[in-house]
mmCIF file of C-alpha atoms and ligand atoms in Angstrom:
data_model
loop_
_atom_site.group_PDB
_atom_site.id
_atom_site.type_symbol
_atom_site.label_atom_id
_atom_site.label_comp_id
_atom_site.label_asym_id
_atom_site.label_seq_id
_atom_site.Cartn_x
_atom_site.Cartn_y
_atom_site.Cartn_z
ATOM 1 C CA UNK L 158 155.286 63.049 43.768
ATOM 2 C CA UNK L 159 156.916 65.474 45.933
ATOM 3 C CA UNK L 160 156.260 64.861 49.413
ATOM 4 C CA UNK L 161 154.782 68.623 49.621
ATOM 5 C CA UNK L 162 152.352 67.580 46.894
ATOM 6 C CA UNK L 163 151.638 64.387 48.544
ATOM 7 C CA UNK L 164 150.839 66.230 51.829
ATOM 8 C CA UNK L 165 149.124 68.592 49.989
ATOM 9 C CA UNK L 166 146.987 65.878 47.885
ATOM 10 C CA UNK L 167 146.206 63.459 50.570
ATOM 11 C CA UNK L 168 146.028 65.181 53.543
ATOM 12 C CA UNK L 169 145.651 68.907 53.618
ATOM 13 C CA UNK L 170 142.259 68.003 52.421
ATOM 14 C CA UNK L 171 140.841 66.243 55.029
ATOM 15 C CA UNK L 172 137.293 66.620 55.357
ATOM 16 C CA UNK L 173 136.479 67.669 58.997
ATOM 17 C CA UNK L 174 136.778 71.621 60.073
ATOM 18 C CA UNK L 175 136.367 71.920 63.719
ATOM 19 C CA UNK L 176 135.804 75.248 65.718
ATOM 20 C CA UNK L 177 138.456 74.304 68.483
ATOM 21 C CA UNK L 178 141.346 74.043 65.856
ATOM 22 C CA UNK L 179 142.692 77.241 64.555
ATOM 23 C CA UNK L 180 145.551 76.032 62.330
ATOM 24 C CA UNK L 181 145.684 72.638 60.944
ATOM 25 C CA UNK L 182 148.259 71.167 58.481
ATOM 26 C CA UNK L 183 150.185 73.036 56.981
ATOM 27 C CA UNK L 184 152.745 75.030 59.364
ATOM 28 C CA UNK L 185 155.407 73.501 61.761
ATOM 29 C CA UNK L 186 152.400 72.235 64.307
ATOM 30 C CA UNK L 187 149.226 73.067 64.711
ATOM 31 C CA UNK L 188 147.059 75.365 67.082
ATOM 32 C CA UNK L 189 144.351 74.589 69.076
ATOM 33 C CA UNK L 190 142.325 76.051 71.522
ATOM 34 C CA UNK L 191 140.814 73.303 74.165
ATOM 35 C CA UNK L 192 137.425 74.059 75.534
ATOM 36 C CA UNK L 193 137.599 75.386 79.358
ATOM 37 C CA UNK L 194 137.150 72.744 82.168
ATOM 38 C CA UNK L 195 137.893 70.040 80.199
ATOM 39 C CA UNK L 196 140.678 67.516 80.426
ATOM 40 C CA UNK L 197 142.516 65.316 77.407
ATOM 41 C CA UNK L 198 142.416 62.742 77.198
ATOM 42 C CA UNK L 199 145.638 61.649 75.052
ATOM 43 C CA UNK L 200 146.515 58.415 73.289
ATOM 44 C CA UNK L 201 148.369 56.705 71.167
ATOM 45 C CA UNK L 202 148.602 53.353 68.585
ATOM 46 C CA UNK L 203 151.188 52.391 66.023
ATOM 47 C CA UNK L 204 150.128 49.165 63.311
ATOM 48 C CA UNK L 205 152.662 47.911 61.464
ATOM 49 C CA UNK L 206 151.969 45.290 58.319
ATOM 50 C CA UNK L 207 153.008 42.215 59.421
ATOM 51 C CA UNK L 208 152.520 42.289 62.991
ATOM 52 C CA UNK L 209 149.180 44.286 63.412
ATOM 53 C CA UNK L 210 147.799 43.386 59.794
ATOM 54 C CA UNK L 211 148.483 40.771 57.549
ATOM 55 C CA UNK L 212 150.413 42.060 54.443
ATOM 56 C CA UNK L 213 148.029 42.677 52.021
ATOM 57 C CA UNK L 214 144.923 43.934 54.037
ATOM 58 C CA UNK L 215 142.997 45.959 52.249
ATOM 59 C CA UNK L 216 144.430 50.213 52.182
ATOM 60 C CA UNK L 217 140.843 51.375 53.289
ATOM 61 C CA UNK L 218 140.758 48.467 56.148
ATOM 62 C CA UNK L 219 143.729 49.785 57.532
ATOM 63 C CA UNK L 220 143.058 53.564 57.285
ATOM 64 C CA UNK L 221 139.765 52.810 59.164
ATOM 65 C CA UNK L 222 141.350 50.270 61.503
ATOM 66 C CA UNK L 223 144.471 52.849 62.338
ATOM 67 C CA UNK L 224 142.182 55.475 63.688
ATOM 68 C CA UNK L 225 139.504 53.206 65.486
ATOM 69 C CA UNK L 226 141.722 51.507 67.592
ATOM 70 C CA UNK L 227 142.658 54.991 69.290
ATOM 71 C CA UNK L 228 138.962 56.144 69.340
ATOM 72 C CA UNK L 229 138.213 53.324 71.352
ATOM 73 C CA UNK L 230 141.049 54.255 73.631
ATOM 74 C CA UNK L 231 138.829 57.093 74.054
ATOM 75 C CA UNK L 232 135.836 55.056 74.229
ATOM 76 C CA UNK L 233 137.940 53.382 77.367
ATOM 77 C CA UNK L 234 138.403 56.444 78.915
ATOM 78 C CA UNK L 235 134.943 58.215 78.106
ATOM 79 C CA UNK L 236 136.581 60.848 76.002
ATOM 80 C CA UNK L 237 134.763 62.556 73.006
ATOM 81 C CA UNK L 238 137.816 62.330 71.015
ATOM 82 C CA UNK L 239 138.720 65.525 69.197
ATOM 83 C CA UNK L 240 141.776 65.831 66.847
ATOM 84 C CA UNK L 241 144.187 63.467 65.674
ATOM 85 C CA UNK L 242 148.260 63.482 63.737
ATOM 86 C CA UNK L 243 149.153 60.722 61.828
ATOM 87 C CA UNK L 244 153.019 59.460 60.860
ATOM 88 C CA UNK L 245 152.780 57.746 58.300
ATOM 89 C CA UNK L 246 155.710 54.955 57.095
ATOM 90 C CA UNK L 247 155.445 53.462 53.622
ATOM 91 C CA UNK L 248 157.477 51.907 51.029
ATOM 92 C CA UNK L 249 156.562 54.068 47.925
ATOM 93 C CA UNK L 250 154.006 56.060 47.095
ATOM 94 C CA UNK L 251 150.934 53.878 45.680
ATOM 95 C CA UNK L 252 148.162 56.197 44.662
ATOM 96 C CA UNK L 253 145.594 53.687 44.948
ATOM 97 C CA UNK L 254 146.448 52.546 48.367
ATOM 98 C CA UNK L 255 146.602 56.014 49.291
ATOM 99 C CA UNK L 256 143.402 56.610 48.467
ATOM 100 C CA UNK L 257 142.344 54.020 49.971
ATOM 101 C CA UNK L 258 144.165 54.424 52.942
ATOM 102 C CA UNK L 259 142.454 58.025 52.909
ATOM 103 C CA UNK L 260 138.585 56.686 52.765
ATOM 104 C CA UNK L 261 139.185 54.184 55.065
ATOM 105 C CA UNK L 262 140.328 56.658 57.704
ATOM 106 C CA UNK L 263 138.078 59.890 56.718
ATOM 107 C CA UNK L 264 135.193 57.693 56.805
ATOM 108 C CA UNK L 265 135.249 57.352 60.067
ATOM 109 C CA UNK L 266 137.421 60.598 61.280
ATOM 110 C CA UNK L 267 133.564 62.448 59.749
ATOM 111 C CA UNK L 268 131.466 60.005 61.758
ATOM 112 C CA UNK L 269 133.496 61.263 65.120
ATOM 113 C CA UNK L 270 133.969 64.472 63.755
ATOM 114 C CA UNK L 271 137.509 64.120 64.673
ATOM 115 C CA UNK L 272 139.614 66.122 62.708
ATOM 116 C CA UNK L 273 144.103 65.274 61.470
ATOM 117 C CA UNK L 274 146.076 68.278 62.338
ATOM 118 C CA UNK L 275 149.126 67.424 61.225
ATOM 119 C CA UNK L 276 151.753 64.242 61.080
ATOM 120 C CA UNK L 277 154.744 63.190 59.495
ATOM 121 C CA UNK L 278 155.221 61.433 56.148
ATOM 122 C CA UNK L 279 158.350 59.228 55.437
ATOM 123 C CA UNK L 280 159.760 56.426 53.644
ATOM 124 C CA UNK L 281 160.291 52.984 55.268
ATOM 125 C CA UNK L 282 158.746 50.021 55.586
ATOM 126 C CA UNK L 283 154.137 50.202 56.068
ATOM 127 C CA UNK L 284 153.749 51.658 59.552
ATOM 128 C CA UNK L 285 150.963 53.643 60.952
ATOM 129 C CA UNK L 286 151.161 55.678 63.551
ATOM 130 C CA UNK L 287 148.284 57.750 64.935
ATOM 131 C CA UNK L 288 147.531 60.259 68.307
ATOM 132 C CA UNK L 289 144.268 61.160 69.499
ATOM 133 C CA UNK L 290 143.095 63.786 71.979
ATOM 134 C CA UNK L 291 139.415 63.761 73.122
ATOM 135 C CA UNK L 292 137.934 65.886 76.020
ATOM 136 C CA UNK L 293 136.194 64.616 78.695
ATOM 137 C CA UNK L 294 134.620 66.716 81.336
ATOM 138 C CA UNK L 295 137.404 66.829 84.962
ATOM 139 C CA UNK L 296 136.926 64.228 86.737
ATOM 140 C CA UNK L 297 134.635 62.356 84.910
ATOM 141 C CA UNK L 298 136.949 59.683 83.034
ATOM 142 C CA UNK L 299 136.504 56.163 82.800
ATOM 143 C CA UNK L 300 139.659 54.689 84.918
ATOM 144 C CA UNK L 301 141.537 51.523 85.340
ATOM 145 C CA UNK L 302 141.372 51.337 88.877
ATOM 146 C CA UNK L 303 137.794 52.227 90.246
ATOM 147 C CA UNK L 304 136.623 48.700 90.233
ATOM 148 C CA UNK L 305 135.173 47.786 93.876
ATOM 149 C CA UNK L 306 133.907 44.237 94.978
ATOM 150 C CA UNK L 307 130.738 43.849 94.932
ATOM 151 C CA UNK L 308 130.410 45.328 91.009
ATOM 152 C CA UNK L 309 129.172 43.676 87.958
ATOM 153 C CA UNK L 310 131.392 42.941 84.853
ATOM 154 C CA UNK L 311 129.744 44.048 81.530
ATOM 155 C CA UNK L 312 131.313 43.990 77.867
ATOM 156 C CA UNK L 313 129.419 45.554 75.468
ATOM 157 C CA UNK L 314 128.442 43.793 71.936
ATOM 158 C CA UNK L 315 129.798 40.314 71.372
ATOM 159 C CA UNK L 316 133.201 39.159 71.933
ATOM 160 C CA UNK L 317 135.159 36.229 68.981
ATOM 161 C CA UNK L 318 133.988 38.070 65.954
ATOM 162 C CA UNK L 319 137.592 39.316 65.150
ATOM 163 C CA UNK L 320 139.516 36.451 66.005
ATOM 164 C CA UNK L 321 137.643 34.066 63.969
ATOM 165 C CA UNK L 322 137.795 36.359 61.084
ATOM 166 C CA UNK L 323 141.431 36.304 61.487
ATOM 167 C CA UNK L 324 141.152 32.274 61.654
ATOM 168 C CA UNK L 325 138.963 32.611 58.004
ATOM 169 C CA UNK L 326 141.654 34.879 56.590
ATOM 170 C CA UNK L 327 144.272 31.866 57.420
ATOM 171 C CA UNK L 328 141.607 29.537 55.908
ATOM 172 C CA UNK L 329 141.947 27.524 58.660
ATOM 173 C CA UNK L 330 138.522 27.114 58.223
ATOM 174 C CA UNK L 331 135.616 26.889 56.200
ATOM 175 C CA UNK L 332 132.297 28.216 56.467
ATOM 176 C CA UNK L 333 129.124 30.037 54.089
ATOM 177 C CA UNK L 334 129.822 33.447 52.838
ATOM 178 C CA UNK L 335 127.428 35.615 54.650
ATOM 179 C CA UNK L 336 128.460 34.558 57.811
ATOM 180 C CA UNK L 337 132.456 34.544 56.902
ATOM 181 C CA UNK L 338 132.689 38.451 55.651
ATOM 182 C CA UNK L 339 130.409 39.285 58.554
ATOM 183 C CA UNK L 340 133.182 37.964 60.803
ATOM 184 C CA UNK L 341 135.967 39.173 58.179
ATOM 185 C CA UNK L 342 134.181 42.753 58.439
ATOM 186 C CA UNK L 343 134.681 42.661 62.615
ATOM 187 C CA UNK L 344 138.140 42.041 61.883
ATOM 188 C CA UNK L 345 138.791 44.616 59.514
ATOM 189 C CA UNK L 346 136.356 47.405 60.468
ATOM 190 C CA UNK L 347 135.555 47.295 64.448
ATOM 191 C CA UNK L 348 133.015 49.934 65.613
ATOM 192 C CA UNK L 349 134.585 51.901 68.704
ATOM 193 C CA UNK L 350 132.343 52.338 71.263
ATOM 194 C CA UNK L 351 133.306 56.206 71.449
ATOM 195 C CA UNK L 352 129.241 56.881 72.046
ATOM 196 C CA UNK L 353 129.111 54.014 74.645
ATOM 197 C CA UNK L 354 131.942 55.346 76.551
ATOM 198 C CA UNK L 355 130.630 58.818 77.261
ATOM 199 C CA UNK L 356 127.523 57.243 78.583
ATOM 200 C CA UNK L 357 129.198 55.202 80.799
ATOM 201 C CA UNK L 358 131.010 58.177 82.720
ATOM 202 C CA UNK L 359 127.610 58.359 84.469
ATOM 203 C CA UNK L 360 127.671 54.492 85.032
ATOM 204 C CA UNK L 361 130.657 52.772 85.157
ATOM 205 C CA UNK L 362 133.161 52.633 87.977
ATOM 206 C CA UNK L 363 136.594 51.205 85.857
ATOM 207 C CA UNK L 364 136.266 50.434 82.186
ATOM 208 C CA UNK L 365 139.157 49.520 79.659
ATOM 209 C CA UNK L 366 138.943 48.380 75.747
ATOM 210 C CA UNK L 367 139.622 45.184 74.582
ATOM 211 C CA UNK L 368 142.647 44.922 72.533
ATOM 212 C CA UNK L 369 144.453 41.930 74.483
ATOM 213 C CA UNK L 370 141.671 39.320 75.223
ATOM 214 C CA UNK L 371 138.886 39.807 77.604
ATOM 215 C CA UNK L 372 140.571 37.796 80.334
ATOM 216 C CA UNK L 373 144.174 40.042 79.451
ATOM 217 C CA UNK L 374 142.133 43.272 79.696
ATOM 218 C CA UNK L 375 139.697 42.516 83.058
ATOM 219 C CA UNK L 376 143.058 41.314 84.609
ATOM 220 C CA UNK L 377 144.638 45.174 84.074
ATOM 221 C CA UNK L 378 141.155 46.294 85.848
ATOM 222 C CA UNK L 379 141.541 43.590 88.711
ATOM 223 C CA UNK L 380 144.952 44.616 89.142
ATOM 224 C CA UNK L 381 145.093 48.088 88.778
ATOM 225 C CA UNK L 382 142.127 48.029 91.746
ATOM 226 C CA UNK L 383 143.525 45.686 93.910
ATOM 227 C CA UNK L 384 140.040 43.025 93.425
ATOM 228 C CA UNK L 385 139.784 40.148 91.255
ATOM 229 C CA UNK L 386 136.624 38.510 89.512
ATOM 230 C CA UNK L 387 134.853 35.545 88.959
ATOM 231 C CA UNK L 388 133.281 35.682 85.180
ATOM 232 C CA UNK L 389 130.967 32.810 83.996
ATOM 233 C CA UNK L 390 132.140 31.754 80.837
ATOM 234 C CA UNK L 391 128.792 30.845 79.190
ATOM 235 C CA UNK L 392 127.547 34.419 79.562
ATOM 236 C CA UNK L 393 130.212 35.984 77.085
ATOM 237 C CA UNK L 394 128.240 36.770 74.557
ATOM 238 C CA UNK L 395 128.613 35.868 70.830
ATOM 239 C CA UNK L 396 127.025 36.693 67.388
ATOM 240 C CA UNK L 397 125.272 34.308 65.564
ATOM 241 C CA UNK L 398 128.081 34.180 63.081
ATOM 242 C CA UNK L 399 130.766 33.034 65.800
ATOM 243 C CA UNK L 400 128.230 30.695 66.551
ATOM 244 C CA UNK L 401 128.688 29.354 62.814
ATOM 245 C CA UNK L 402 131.963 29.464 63.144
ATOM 246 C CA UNK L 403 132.230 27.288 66.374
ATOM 247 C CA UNK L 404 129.601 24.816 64.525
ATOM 248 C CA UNK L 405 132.490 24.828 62.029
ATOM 249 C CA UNK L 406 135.117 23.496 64.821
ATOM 250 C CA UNK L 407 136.688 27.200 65.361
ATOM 251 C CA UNK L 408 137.895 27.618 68.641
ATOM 252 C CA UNK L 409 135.788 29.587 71.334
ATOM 253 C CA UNK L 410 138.019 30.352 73.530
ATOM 254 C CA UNK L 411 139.004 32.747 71.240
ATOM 255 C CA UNK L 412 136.420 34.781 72.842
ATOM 256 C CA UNK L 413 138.055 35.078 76.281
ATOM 257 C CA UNK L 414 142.300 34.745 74.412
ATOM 258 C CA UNK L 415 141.976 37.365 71.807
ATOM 259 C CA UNK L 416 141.047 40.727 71.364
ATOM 260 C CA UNK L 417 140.811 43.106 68.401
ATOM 261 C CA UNK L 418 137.021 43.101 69.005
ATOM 262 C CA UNK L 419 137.719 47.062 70.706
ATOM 263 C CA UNK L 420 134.577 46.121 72.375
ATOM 264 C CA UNK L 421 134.533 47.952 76.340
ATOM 265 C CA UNK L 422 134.989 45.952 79.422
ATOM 266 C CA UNK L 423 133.842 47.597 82.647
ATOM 267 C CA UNK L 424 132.590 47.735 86.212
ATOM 268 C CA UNK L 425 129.368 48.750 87.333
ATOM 269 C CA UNK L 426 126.863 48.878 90.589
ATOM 270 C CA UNK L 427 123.913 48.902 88.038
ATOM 271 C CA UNK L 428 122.522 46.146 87.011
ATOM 272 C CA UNK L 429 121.818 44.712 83.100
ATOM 273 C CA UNK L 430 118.493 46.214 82.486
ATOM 274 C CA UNK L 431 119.245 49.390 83.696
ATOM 275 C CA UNK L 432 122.686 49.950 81.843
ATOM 276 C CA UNK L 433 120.790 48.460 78.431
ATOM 277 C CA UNK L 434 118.122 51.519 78.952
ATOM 278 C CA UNK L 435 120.517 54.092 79.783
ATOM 279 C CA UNK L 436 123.018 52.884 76.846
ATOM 280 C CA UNK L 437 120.000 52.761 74.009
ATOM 281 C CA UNK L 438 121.329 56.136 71.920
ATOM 282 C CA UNK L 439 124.578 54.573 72.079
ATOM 283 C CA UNK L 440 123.641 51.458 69.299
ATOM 284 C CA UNK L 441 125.109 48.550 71.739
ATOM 285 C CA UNK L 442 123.698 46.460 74.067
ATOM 286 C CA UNK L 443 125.710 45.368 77.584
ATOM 287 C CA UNK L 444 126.240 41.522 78.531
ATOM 288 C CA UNK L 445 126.486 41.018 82.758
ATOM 289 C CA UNK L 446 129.178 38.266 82.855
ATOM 290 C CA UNK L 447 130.023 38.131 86.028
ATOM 291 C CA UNK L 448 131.059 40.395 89.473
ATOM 292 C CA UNK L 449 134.235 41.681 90.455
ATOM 293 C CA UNK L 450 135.719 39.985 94.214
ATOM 294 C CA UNK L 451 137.777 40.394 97.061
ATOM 295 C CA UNK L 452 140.443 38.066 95.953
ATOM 296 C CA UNK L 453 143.075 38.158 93.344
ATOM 297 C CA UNK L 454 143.148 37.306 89.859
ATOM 298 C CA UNK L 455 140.104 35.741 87.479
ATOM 299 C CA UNK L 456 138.306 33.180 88.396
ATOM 300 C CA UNK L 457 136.415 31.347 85.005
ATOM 301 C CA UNK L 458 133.413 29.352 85.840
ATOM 302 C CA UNK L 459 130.695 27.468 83.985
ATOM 303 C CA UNK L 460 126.652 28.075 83.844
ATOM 304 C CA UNK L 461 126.522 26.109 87.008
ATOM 305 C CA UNK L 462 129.432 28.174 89.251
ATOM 306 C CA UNK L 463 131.791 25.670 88.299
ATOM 307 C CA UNK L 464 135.228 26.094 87.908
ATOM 308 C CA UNK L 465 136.753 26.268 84.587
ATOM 309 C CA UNK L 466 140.444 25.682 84.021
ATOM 310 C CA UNK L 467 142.589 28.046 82.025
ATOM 311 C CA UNK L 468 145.745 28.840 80.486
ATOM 312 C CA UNK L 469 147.515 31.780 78.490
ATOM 313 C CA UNK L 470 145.771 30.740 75.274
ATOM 314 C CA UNK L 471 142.273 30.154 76.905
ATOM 315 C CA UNK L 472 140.136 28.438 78.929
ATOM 316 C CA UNK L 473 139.946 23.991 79.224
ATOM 317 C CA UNK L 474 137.660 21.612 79.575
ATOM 318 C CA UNK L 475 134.878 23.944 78.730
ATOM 319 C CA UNK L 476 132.116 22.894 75.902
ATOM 320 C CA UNK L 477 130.903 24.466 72.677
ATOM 321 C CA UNK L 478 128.070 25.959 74.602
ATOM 322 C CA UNK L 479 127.164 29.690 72.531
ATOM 323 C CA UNK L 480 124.474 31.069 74.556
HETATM 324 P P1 LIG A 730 158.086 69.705 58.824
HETATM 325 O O1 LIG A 730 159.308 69.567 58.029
HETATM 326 O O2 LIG A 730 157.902 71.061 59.479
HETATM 327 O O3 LIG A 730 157.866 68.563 59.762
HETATM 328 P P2 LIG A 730 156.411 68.460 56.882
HETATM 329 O O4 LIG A 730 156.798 68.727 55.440
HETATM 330 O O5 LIG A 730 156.774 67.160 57.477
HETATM 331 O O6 LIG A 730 156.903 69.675 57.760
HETATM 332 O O7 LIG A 730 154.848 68.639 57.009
HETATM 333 C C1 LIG A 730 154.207 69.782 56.514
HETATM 334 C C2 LIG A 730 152.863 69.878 57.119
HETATM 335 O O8 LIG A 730 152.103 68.745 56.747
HETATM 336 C C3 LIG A 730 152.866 69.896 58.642
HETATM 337 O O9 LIG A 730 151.834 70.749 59.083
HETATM 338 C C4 LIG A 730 152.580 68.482 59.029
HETATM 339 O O10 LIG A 730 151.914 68.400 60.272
HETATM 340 C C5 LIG A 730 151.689 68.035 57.870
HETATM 341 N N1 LIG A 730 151.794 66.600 57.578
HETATM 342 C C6 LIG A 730 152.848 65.915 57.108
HETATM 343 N N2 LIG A 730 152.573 64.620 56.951
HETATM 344 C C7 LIG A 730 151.288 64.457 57.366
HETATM 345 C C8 LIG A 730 150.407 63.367 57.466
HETATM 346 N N3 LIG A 730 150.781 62.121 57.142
HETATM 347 N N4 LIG A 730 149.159 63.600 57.933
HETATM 348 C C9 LIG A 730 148.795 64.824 58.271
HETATM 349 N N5 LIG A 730 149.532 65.900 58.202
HETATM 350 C C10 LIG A 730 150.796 65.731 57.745
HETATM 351 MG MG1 LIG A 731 157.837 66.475 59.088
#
């Protein structure tokens, strides 16, 4: 196949047609015209097989996976994300993975009605490249460095699901089926929290994604606004299935060590109940798991305020507690 054709058979159709774009794919770039008073929000992610995906992950796992780790940039910054290119890497040109690749990613590019504008196609070893713009109103976006002592930490939805579905996928372990692809599903298809995100410009004071590991990601927040925090371990919340898979002799610390869960981490001066009301359209619900401090770093305790040790892959001497 030609690349023309190729372009022409894979991704000139694309399935969303937005208002604000007035050429697409098809000419040297495209042309769009961003709503007034708005800023973009801008952003970036490149997965490569082998070091962001295991060779062999399913084509419509990645195509969804590509794009949803940049809309959940967006969730991080409360951005509505908007339109997205895509450079695309690949060895030859499989027509099944393509279309795979293709449902994965306009699956979810309809749900956000987020619509590819253009890219680059070349030969090379499997690399995906994508960047997103989303608006968000001036001013308004979620930042890095609003955190203030005296705030609660919250992550939204449950944190280990994606690291011990990595763990099944290296059958390191075993466990029943149902619970297994549940956690194999978190891995390959996280939810971002683009809908949580622009509720939380109303709400939140710093907020960032996590792709690195809770502890990783809250340490950029700390850092970025000069605080540190003191989380209580116990209170990260889990799924029943990580649960299982704890049970099973995986490895909670995970929880706290790894990310790829794209849930949001951030800082608020409202409390539980009233960020779980205000965040009910948005299909998540918020964990408090601690408060952010005057002094530096993260601070890991237990149930009872006592401290927890920790290193770079996790947290010590702490027990298989899950609630
Ligand atoms: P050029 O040589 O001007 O870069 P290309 O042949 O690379 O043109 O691309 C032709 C058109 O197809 C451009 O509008 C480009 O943005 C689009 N395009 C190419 N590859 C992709 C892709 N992987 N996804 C989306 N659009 C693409
Ligand atoms: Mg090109």
């Amino acid at each position: 196949l030609p690349e023309f054709q190729l372009i022409q058979t894979y991704f000139s159709r694309q399935p969303v047609h937005r208002a604000d774009v007035d050429i697409g794919i098809g000419d040297d770039a495209a042309l769009v015209s961003p709503a007034e008073d708005m800023q973009l929000a801008v952003a970036a992610d490149v997965l490569n097989e082998g070091v962001h995906f295991p060779a062999g992950t399913d084509a419509r796992a990645i195509g969804h996976k590509a794009l949803a780790v940049n809309l959940s940039d967006m969730a991080a910054m409360g951005a509505e994300p908007s339109w997205f290119t895509l450079t695309l890497s690949m060895p030859g040109e499989d027509k099944d993975w393509l279309e795979g690749f293709c449902q994965g990613l306009y699956e979810l590019a309809s749900r956000y009605n987020v619509q590819l504008i253009g890219g680059d196609t070349v030969s090379g070893p499997l690399s995906i490249g994508i960047q997103v713009c989303g608006y968000v109103p001036r001013g308004t976006a979620l930042m890095r460095n609003g955190a203030r002592v005296g705030d609660n930490v919250f992550v939204t939805g449950t944190l280990g699901d994606a690291a011990a579905g990595l763990a099944l996928h290296d059958q390191k372990l075993c466990m029943d089926d149902s619970s297994a692809s549940l956690l194999l599903n978190r891995l390959e298809f996280p939810e971002p929290r683009v809908e949580a995100g622009m509720i939380l410009r109303d709400c939140a004071t710093a907020a960032i994604d996590i792709s690195d590991g809770l502890v990783a990601d809250l340490g950029h927040i700390c850092e970025m606004s000069g605080c540190g925090a003191t989380i209580d371990a116990e209170r990260v919340p889990a799924s029943e299935s990580f649960t299982r898979f704890v049970e099973a002799g995986g490895d909670r610390r995970l929880q706290l060590s790894f990310g790829d869960d794209y849930e949001l981490c951030f800082t608020s001066e409202l409390d539980e109940v009233e960020l779980n009301q205000r965040l009910d359209d948005a299909g998540c619900t918020v964990t408090c798991i601690g408060t952010i401090t005057g002094s530096s770093g993260i601070r890991l305790t237990d149930h009872n305020g006592k401290e927890v040790g920790f290193d770079e892959t996790g947290f010590e001497h702490f027990g298989n507690r899950t609630t």
